[in-house]
XYZ file of C-alpha atoms in Angstrom:
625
model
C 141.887 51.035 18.002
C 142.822 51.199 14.424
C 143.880 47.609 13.031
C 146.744 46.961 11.278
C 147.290 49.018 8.037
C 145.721 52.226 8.795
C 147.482 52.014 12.158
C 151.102 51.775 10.082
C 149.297 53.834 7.424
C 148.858 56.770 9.749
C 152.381 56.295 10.913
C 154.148 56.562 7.208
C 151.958 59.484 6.194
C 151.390 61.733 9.021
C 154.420 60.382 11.130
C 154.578 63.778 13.391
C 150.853 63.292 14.098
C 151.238 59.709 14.995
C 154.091 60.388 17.208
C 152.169 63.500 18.961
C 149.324 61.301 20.019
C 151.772 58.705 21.334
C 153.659 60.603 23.347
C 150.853 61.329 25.508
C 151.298 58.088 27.055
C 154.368 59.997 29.170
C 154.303 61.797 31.707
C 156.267 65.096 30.743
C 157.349 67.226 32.997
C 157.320 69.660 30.163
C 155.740 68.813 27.465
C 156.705 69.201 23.687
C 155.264 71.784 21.242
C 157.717 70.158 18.707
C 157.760 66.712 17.813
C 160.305 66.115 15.084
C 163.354 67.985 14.707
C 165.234 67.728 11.046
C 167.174 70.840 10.496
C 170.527 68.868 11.159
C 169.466 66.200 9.070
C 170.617 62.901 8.985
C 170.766 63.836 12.547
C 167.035 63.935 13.587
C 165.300 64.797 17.111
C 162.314 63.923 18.758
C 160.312 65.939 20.799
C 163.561 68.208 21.054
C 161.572 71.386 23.575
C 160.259 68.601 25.950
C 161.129 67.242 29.418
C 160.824 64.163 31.707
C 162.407 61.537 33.736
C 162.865 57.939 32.243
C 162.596 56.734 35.705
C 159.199 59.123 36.720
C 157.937 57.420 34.247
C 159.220 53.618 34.789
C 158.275 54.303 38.854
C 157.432 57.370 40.000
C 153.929 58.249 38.402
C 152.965 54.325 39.248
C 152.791 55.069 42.783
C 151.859 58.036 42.931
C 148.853 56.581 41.219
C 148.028 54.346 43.867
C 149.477 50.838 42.567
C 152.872 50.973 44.879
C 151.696 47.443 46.334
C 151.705 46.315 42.404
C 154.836 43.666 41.588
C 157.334 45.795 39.582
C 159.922 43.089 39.471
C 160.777 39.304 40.200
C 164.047 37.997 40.883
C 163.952 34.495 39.891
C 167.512 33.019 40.226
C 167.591 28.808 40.187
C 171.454 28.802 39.739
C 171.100 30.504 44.111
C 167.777 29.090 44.771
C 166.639 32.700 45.430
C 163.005 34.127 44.885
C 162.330 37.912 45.467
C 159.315 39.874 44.522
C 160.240 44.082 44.245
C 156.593 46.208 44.409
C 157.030 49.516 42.382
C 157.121 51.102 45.663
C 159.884 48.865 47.046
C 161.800 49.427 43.806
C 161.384 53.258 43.845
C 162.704 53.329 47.659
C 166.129 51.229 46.124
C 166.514 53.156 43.203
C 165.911 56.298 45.037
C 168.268 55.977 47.868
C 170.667 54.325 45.420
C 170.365 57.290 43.381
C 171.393 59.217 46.334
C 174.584 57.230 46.492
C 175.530 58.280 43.576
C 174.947 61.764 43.919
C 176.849 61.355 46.863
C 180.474 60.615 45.089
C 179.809 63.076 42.715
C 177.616 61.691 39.605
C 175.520 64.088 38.551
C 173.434 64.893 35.011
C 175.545 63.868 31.781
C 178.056 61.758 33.710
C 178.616 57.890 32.481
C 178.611 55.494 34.712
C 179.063 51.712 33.752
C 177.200 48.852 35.140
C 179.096 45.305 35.060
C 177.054 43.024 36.656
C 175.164 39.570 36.603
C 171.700 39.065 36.300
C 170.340 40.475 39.829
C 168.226 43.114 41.090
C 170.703 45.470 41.314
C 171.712 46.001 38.069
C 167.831 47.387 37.478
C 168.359 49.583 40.055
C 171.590 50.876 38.963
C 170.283 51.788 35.835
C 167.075 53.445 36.826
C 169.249 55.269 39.453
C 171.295 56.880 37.062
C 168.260 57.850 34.906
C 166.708 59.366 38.166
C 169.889 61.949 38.161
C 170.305 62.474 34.537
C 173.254 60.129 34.281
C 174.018 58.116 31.436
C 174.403 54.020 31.625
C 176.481 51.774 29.879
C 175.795 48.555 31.043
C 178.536 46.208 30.083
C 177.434 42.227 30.163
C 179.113 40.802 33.060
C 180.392 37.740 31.297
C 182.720 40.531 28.500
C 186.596 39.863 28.802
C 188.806 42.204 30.420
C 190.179 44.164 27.402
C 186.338 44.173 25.953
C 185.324 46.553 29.516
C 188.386 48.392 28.905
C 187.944 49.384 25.487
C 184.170 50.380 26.474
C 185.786 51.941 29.512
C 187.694 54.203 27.615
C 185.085 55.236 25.102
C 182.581 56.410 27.820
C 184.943 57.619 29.997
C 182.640 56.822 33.277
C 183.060 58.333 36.229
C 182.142 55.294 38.335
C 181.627 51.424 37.487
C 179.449 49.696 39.512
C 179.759 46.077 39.307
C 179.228 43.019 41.697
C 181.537 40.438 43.373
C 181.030 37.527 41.028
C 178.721 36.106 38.751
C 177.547 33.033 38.101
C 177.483 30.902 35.000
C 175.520 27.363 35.534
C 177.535 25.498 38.893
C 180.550 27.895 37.758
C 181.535 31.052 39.750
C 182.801 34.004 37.622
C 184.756 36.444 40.549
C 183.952 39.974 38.428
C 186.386 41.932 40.641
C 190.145 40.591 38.999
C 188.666 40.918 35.680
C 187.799 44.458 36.499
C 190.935 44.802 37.539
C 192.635 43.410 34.640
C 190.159 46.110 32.877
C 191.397 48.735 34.950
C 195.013 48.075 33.862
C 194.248 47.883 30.178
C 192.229 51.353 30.030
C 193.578 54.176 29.723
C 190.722 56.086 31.640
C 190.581 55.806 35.357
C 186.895 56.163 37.223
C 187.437 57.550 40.422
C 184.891 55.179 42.038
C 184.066 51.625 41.857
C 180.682 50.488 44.168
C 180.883 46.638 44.542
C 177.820 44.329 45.157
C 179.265 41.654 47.376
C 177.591 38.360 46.892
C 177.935 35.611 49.275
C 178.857 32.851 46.894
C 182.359 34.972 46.325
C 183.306 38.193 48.043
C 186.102 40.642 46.849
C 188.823 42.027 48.495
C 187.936 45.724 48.084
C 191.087 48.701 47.644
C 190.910 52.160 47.593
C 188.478 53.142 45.075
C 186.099 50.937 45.990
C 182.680 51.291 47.695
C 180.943 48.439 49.373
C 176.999 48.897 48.001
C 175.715 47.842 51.277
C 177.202 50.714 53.218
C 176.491 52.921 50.750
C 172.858 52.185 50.661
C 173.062 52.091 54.291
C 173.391 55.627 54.525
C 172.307 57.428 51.604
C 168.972 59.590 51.367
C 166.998 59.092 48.945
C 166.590 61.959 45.600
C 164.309 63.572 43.500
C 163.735 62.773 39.857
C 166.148 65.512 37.440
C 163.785 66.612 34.858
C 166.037 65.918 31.410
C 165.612 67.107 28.076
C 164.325 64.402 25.941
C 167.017 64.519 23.699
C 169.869 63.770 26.322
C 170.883 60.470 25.972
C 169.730 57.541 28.536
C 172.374 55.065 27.806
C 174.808 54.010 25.616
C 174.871 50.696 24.975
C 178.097 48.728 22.697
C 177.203 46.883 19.807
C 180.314 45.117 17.305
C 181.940 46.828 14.938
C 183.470 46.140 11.540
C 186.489 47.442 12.132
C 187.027 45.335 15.520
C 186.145 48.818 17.982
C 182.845 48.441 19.444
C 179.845 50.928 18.563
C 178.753 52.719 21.069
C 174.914 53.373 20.156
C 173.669 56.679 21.725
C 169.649 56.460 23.069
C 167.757 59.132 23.615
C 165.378 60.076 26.866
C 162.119 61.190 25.359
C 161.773 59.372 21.984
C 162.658 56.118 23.446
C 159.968 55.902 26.479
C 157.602 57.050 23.766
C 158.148 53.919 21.440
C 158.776 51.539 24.401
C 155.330 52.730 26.051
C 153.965 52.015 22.364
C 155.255 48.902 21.733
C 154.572 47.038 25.222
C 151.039 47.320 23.993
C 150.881 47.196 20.552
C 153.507 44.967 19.571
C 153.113 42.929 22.817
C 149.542 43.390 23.934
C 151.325 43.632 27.945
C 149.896 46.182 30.371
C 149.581 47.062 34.160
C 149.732 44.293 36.438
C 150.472 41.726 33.732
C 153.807 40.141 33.267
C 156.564 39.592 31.061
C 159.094 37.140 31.026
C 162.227 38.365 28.593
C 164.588 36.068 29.023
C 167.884 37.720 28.057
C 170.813 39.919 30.094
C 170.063 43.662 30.584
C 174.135 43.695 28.883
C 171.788 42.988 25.539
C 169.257 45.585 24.009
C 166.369 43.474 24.771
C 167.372 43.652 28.707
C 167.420 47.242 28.257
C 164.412 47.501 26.617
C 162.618 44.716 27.724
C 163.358 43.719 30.844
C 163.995 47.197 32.334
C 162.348 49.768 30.746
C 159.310 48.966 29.047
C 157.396 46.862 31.046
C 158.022 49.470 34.090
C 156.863 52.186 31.412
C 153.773 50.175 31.095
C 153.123 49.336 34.594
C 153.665 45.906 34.085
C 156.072 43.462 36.122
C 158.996 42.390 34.455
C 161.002 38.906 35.525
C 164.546 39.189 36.150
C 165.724 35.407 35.500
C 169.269 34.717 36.191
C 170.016 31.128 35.014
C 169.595 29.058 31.496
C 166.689 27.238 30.051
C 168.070 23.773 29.984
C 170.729 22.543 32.706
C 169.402 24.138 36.074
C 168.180 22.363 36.855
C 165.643 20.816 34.125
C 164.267 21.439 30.896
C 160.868 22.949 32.419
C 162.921 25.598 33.899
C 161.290 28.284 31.464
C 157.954 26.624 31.994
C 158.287 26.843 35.972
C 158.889 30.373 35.838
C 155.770 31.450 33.445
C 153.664 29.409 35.769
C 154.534 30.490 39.017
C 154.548 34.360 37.884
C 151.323 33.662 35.755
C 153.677 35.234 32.707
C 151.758 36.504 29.733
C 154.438 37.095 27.024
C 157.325 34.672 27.308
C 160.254 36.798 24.968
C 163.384 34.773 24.340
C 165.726 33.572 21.392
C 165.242 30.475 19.445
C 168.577 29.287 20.690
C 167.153 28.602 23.916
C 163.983 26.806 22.198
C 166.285 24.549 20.337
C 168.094 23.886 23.760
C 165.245 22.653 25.453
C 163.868 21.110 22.255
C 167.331 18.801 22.390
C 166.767 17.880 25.823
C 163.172 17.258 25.870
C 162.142 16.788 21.970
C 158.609 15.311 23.484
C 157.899 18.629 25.719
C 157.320 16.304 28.335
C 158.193 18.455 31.009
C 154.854 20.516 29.752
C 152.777 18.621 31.247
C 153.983 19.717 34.764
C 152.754 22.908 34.476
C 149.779 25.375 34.321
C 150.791 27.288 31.677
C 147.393 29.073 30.695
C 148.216 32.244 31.618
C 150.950 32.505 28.623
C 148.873 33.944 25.491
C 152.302 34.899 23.413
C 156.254 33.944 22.620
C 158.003 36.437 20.859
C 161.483 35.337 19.330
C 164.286 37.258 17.928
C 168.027 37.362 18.511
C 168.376 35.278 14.961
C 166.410 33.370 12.526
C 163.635 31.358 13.239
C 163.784 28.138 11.442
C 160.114 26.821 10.727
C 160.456 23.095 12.426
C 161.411 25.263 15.797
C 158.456 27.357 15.019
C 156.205 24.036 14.077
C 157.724 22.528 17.420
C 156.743 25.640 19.562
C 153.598 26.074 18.502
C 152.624 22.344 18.648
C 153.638 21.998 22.236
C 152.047 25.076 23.489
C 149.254 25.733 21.262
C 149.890 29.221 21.726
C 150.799 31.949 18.879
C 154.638 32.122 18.290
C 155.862 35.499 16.625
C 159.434 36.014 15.584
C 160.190 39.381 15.156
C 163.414 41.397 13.909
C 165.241 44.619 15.500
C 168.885 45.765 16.311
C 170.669 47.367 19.191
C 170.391 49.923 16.822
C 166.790 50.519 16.676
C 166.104 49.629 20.244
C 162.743 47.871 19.422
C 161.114 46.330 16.834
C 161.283 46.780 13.071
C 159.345 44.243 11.893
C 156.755 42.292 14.064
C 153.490 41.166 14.353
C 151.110 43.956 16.321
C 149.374 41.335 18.495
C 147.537 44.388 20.568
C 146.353 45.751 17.493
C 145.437 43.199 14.960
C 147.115 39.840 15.389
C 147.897 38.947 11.615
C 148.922 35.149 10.568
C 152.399 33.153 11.102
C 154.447 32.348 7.962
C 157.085 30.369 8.723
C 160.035 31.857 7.968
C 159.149 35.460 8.512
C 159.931 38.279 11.096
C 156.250 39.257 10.422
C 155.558 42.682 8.993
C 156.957 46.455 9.097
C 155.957 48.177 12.315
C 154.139 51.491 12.246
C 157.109 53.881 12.147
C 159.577 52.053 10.043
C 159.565 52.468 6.528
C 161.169 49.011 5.258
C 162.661 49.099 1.425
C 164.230 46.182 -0.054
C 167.451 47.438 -2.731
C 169.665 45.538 -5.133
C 173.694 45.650 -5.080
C 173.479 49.453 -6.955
C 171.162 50.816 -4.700
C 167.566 49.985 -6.857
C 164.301 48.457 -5.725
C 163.635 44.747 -5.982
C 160.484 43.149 -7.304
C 158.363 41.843 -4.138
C 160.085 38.060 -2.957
C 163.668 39.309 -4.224
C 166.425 39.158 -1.629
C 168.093 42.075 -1.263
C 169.744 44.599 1.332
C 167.254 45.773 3.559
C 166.851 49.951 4.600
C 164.959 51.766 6.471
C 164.431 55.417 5.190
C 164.946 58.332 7.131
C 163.854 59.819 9.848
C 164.014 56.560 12.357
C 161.135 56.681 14.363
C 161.313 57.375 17.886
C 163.683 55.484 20.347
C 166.254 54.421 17.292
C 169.841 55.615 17.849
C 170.505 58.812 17.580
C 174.378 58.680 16.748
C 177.388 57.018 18.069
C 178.748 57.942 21.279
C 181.592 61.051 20.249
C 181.848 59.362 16.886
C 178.962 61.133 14.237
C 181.222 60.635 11.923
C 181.380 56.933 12.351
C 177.477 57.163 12.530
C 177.111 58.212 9.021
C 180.050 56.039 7.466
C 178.330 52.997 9.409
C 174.476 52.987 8.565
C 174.232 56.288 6.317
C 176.384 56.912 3.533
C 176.147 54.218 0.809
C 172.588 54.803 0.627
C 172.008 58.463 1.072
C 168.252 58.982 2.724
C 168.694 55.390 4.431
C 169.616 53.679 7.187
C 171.369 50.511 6.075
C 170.524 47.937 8.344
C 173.240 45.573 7.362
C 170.339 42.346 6.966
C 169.891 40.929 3.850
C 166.570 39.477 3.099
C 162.947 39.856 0.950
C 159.275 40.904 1.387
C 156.847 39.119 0.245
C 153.654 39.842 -1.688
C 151.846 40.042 1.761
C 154.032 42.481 3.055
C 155.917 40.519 4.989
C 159.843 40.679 5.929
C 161.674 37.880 5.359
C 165.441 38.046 7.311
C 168.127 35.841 5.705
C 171.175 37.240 7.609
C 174.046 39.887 7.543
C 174.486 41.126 4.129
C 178.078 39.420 5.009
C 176.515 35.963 5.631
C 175.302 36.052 2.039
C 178.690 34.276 0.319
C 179.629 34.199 -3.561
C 179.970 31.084 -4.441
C 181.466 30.734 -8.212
C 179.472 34.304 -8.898
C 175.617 32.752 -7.696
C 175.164 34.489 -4.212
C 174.153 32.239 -1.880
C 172.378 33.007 1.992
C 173.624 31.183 4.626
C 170.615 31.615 6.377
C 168.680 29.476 3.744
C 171.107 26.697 3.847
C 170.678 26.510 7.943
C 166.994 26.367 7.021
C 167.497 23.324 5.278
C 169.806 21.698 7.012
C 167.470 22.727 10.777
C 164.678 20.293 9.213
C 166.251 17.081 9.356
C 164.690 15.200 12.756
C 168.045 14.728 14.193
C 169.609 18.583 14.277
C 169.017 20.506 17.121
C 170.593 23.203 15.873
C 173.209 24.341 13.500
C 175.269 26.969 11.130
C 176.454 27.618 8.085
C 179.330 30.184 7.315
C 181.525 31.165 4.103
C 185.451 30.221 3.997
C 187.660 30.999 1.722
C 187.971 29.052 -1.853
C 190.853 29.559 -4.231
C 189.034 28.083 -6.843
C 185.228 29.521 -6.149
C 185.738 32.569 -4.370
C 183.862 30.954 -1.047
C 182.171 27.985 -0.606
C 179.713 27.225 2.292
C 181.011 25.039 5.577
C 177.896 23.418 7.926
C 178.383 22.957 11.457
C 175.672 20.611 13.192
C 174.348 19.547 16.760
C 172.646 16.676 16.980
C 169.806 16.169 19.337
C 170.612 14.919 22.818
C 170.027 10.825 22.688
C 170.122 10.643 18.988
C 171.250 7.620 17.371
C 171.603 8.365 13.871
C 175.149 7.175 12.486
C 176.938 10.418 11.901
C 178.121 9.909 8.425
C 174.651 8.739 7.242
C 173.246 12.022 8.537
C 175.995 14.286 7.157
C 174.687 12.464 3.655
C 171.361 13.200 4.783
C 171.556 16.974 5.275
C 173.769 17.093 1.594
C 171.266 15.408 -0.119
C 168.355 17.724 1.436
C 170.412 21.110 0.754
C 170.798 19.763 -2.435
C 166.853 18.978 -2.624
C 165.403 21.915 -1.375
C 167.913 24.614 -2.775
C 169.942 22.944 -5.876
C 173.357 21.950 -6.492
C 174.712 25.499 -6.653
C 174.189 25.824 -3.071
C 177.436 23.544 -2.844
C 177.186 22.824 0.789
C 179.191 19.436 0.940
C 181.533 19.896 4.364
C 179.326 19.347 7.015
C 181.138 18.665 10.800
C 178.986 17.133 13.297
C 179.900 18.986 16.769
C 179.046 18.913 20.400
C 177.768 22.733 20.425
C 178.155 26.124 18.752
C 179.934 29.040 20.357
C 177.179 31.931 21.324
C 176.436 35.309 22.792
C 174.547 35.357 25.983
C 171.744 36.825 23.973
C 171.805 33.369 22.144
C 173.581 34.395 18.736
C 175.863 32.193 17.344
C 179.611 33.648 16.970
C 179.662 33.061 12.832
C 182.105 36.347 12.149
C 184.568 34.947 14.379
C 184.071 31.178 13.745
C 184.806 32.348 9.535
C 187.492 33.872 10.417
C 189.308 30.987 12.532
C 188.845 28.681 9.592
C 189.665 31.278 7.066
C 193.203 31.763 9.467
C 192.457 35.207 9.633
C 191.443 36.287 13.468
C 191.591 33.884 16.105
C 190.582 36.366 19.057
C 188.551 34.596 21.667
C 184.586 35.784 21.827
C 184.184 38.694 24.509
C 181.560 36.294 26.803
C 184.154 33.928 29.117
C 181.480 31.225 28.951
C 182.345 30.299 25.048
C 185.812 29.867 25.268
C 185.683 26.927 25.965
C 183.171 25.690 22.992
C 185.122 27.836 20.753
C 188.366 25.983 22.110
C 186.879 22.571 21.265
C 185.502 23.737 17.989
C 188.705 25.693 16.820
C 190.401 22.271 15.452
C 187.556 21.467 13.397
C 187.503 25.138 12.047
C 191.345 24.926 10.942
C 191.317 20.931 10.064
C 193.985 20.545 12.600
C-alpha cells in the first residue's frame, strides 16, 4: 500500500479515481459507472447510478462468505452483570426477523423511524433493520429530555419509535416510557406505532400504540435486503444548532459504507475477526459509525459496552473489557481517560490485566491535553492518536493513518489531514494564514464520501450553516493551526475563541495550561461577559480524587502558570474549584450552556437527564449566587 502522502496525494488530485478504487470494497448490488455527481453543486453525490444495502454489506455478504460462526457483536453491560456474544449469523437472524416486524406495521423504504434506547443489543438491530428495508434511522440518545425527542420527533416525522422500558445510568434507573410520553404530548407529529423493549429492571405499562418487541419478534418472518440507491439517506442523526433547533444531518447509503470500509483499515488498521472497543452511545456519531457500522462493514466485532469507565464497578473497568474480548483499538474520549486518571492516577489497576492484545487508542470527542496524552501513553506503552471529526463529516478529518503509515505523536495535535479532506486554515476576511497561525478551519468542496449531504428538509439551512460565508467551503466551525509538518492543531469552536480587550484569546489553550498542573483532573475555560473588556476568561477546575493541595494555593498555582506559559493578556484570574463539569454522554463538556448561565442569558437544562444534577450544583458558582 501507498504510505502516507501519495496515499492523500492521490486522494486531492485524482479524488474520483481514488474513490472508484475504494468503493470496490462494497458489495453493490449495482454498481456505479459514476462516481461523483456535481451538477447541483454545493450539493454533491457520490456514486449517484449505484445500488446496495448498508446492511448486505454490514451482515449479509459475511455469511454468505462462510464466517457466520465469526463474533459480530459483544454485549458487555457491568451496570446488569450481563455478557452476550452475537455471531454475524445470529445478528443477521435478529435483524432480519426484526426487519420483518417492521415491515409488518407498515415501514417500508424512505420511512423514519426513531430509535430511543440505552446501550443494548437491540438498538444495533433496530438500526440495521431499518437499513435492511430502506428505512431511515434517527436514533435519539436515550438519556435526551422529553421536549429534546419531541422537537426531533417532529422534524423526522417517524412513522414508528422504537424505544425500550428503561435505561440505566450507574445504580440509577431511567423508566424511558413517561418521558416518551411526555414527548408524545409535546410533538406535534403522532407515529402510529411505538415497539417497546421491556427490560426486567423496569417494565412499562404499554397503551394502544404500543408493541411489545418480544411478541413481535415472536412472530415475524424474517426479509430480504431492499437494494437502495446510494444516494438515499441511511440516517439522520441531530447535532446542536445555533439558533437553539437541532440539525438534523442527512447521511447517505453508498458514500458512507465506502469511507467507513476505508477508514476501519486505514485510519484504524481493524479488520475481520479483530475487535474494536468504541466506547461511546450509538445516540453519538461515533456509535453510528463506530460501533455499528464500520466494524460490521469490515468484518470485524464491535463491543457494545453499556456502563462508565470509572464507578462500576472499578477503575479497570475499560481494561477488563479489552482483555477479556482481546480488543485491538480501544476508541473513547479523553473525558473518560481523565476519569480514570482521577481515580487511579498510578494505573494500578493495569497491572490486573493482559492487555497485549490492544496495539491502538484513538481519542476524540474534544481536545487532548498533552499530560493526558503523556499519562496514556506511559501507562500503556501503546501509541495514543487523537483525532478530529464532526457529526457532520461522519468520520475522520484529521487523523493519523495507522494502517497505512503510522506517522509520530505531537502533543497537542489531531494528527494530520486524511486522504479526502482538503484542510485550509483562513483569517477573519476569509485569507490564508502563514503555517502555525490560528485561524478558522475549512474544508473545500466536494466533501469526500460519507460527509453530510444536507440537512434533513432544510437545504437552505445547509448552506446558511457550513456554506455561505466562505463560498467553495465547508466551514467547520473549529478554530485552530497547522503546523509546518502538516499537522492540525484544534483549539476549539471558533466561539470558544473570546476577545479579550481586542487580543483574541483560545480557550482551548488556557485549559491546556491550566490541565498540567499535578493536581487537575480535568477542567474548562469559557468567555463571560465584561463591561469593561468585552469578555474575559472564567476557569472551572476538578481536582484529582484524594488530592490534598489547599485550594486557594492551587487556584494561585494555575494563575501563575497561565500567566507563565501564555502571558498576562491571557487574563485568566477567576478560577472556581468544583466537584465535576456538566457533559454529554459522548464526554463533551456543556461550555455553550455553562457561558450562558453565568452570562444570565439561557438557563435551559442540558438535553442528557444525567447532568442536571452537576449543572444544578454548578449553576451557583456560574451566577455568584
Amino acid at each position: 500500500m501507498m504510505g502516507y502522502q501519495e496515499t492523500f496525494r492521490a486522494s486531492i488530485e485524482e479524488p474520483e479515481t481514488f474513490w472508484r478504487e475504494a468503493a470496490t470494497a462494497i458489495d453493490w448490488h449495482r454498481a456505479p459507472e459514476r462516481v461523483l455527481d456535481g451538477t447541483a453543486a454545493p450539493f454533491y453525490r457520490w456514486y449517484p447510478d449505484g445500488q446496495l444495502n448498508a446492511c448486505h454489506n454490514a451482515l449479509d455478504r459475511h455469511v454468505q462468505a462462510g464466517h457466520g460462526d465469526r463474533a459480530a457483536l459483544i454485549y458487555d453491560s457491568p451496570v446488569t452483570g450481563t455478557k452476550k456474544i452475537y455471531t454475524y449469523s445470529q445478528m443477521l437472524e435478529e435483524v432480519a426477523r426484526f426487519a420483518g416486524a417492521l415491515t409488518k406495521i407498515g415501514v417500508g423504504h424512505g420511512d423514519r423511524v426513531v430509535i430511543y434506547m440505552p446501550m443494548v443489543p437491540e438498538a444495533a438491530i433496530a438500526m440495521l433493520a431499518c437499513a435492511r428495508i430502506g428505512a431511515v434511522h434517527s436514533v435519539v440518545f436515550g438519556g435526551f429530555a422529553p421536549n429534546e425527542l419531541a422537537i426531533r420527533i417532529d422534524d423526522a416525522a417517524p412513522k414508528a419509535v422504537v424505544t425500550a422500558s428503561c435505561g440505566i445510568e450507574g445504580t440509577r434507573i431511567i423508566e424511558y416510557k413517561p418521558l416518551l410520553e411526555r414527548a408524545f404530548e409535546l410533538a406535534d407529529h403522532s407515529p402510529d406505532h411505538c415497539i417497546v423493549l421491556q427490560r426486567p429492571q423496569a417494565v412499562a405499562e404499554l397503551g394502544d400504540r404500543d408493541l411489545d418487541w418480544s411478541e413481535m419478534i415472536a412472530t415475524a418472518k424474517p426479509v430480504a435486503c431492499v437494494p437502495v440507491v446510494s444516494t438515499d439517506p441511511l440516517y439522520i442523526l441531530y447535532t446542536s444548532g445555533t439558533t437553539g433547533k437541532p440539525k438534523g444531518v442527512v447521511r447517505d447509503t453508498g458514500g458512507y459504507a465506502v469511507a467507513l470500509a476505508w477508514s476501519m483499515r486505514a485510519i484504524y488498521d481493524v479488520g475481520p475477526g479483530e475487535t474494536m472497543f468504541s466506547a461511546s452511545d450509538v445516540g453519538w456519531v461515533v456509535g453510528h459509525s463506530y460501533i455499528v457500522y464500520g466494524p460490521l462493514l469490515a468484518g470485524a466485532t464491535t463491543v457494545f459496552f453499556e456502563g462508565k469507565p470509572v464507578g462500576t464497578p472499578d477503575p479497570g473497568q475499560f481494561w477488563r473489557v479489552i482483555a477479556e474480548n482481546q480488543v485491538k483499538a480501544l476508541f473513547t474520549a479523553p473525558t473518560s481517560l481523565r476519569a480514570i486518571k482521577k481515580e487511579d492516577s498510578e494505573g494500578s489497576f493495569l497491572d490486573d490485566y493482559d492487555l497485549s492484545s490492544l496495539s491502538t487508542v484513538f481519542l476524540a470527542g474534544e481536545r487532548l491535553d498533552p499530560e493526558t496524552l503523556r499519562w496514556t501513553q506511559d501507562r500503556l506503552g501503546i501509541p495514543v492518536i487523537d483525532h478530529w471529526w464532526q457529526t457532520e463529516t461522519g468520520w475522520p478529518v484529521a487523523a493519523n493513518l495507522v494502517g497505512r503509515e503510522p506517522l509520530p505523536v505531537k502533543p497537542g495535535s489531531a494528527s494530520v489531514a486524511v486522504p479526502g479532506w482538503n484542510i485550509t486554515v483562513v483569517d477573519a476576511v476569509g485569507g490564508p494564514v502563514p503555517r502555525g497561525t490560528d485561524g478558522t478551519i475549512l474544508l473545500k468542496l466536494p466533501l469526500p464520501p460519507g460527509a453530510l449531504t444536507t440537512l434533513w428538509n432544510d437545504d437552505e439551512r445547509y448552506i446558511s450553516s457550513y456554506l455561505s460565508e466562505y463560498p467553495g467551503y465547508y466551514a467547520t466551525g473549529d478554530g485552530g493551526h497547522i503546523d509546518d509538518d502538516g499537522y492540525v492543531f484544534i483549539m476549539g469552536r471558533t466561539d470558544d475563541v473570546i476577545n479579550v480587550a481586542g487580543h483574541r484569546l483560545s480557550t482551548g489553550t488556557m485549559e491546556e495550561a491550566l490541565a498540567a498542573h499535578p493536581a487537575v483532573a480535568e477542567c474548562a475555560v469559557i468567555g463571560v461577559a465584561d463591561p469593561l473588556k468585552g469578555q474575559l476568561p472564567r476557569g472551572f477546575v476538578v481536582l484529582k480524587a484524594g488530592d490534598h493541595h489547599d485550594e486557594a494555593t492551587v487556584v494561585a498555582d494555575l494563575i501563575a502558570l497561565v500567566r507563565n506559559r501564555i502571558g498576562a493578556v491571557a487574563a485568566l484570574k477567576d478560577i472556581s474549584i468544583v466537584p465535576a463539569l456538566p457533559k454529554t454522554r459522548s464526554g463533551k463538556i456543556l461550555r455553550k450552556t455553562m457561558r450562558g448561565i453565568a452570562d444570565g442569558a439561557d438557563e435551559s437544562a442540558p438535553s442528557t437527564i444525567e447532568d442536571i444534577a452537576v449543572l444544578d450544583a454548578l449553576r451557583p458558582v456560574l451566577r455568584r449566587d
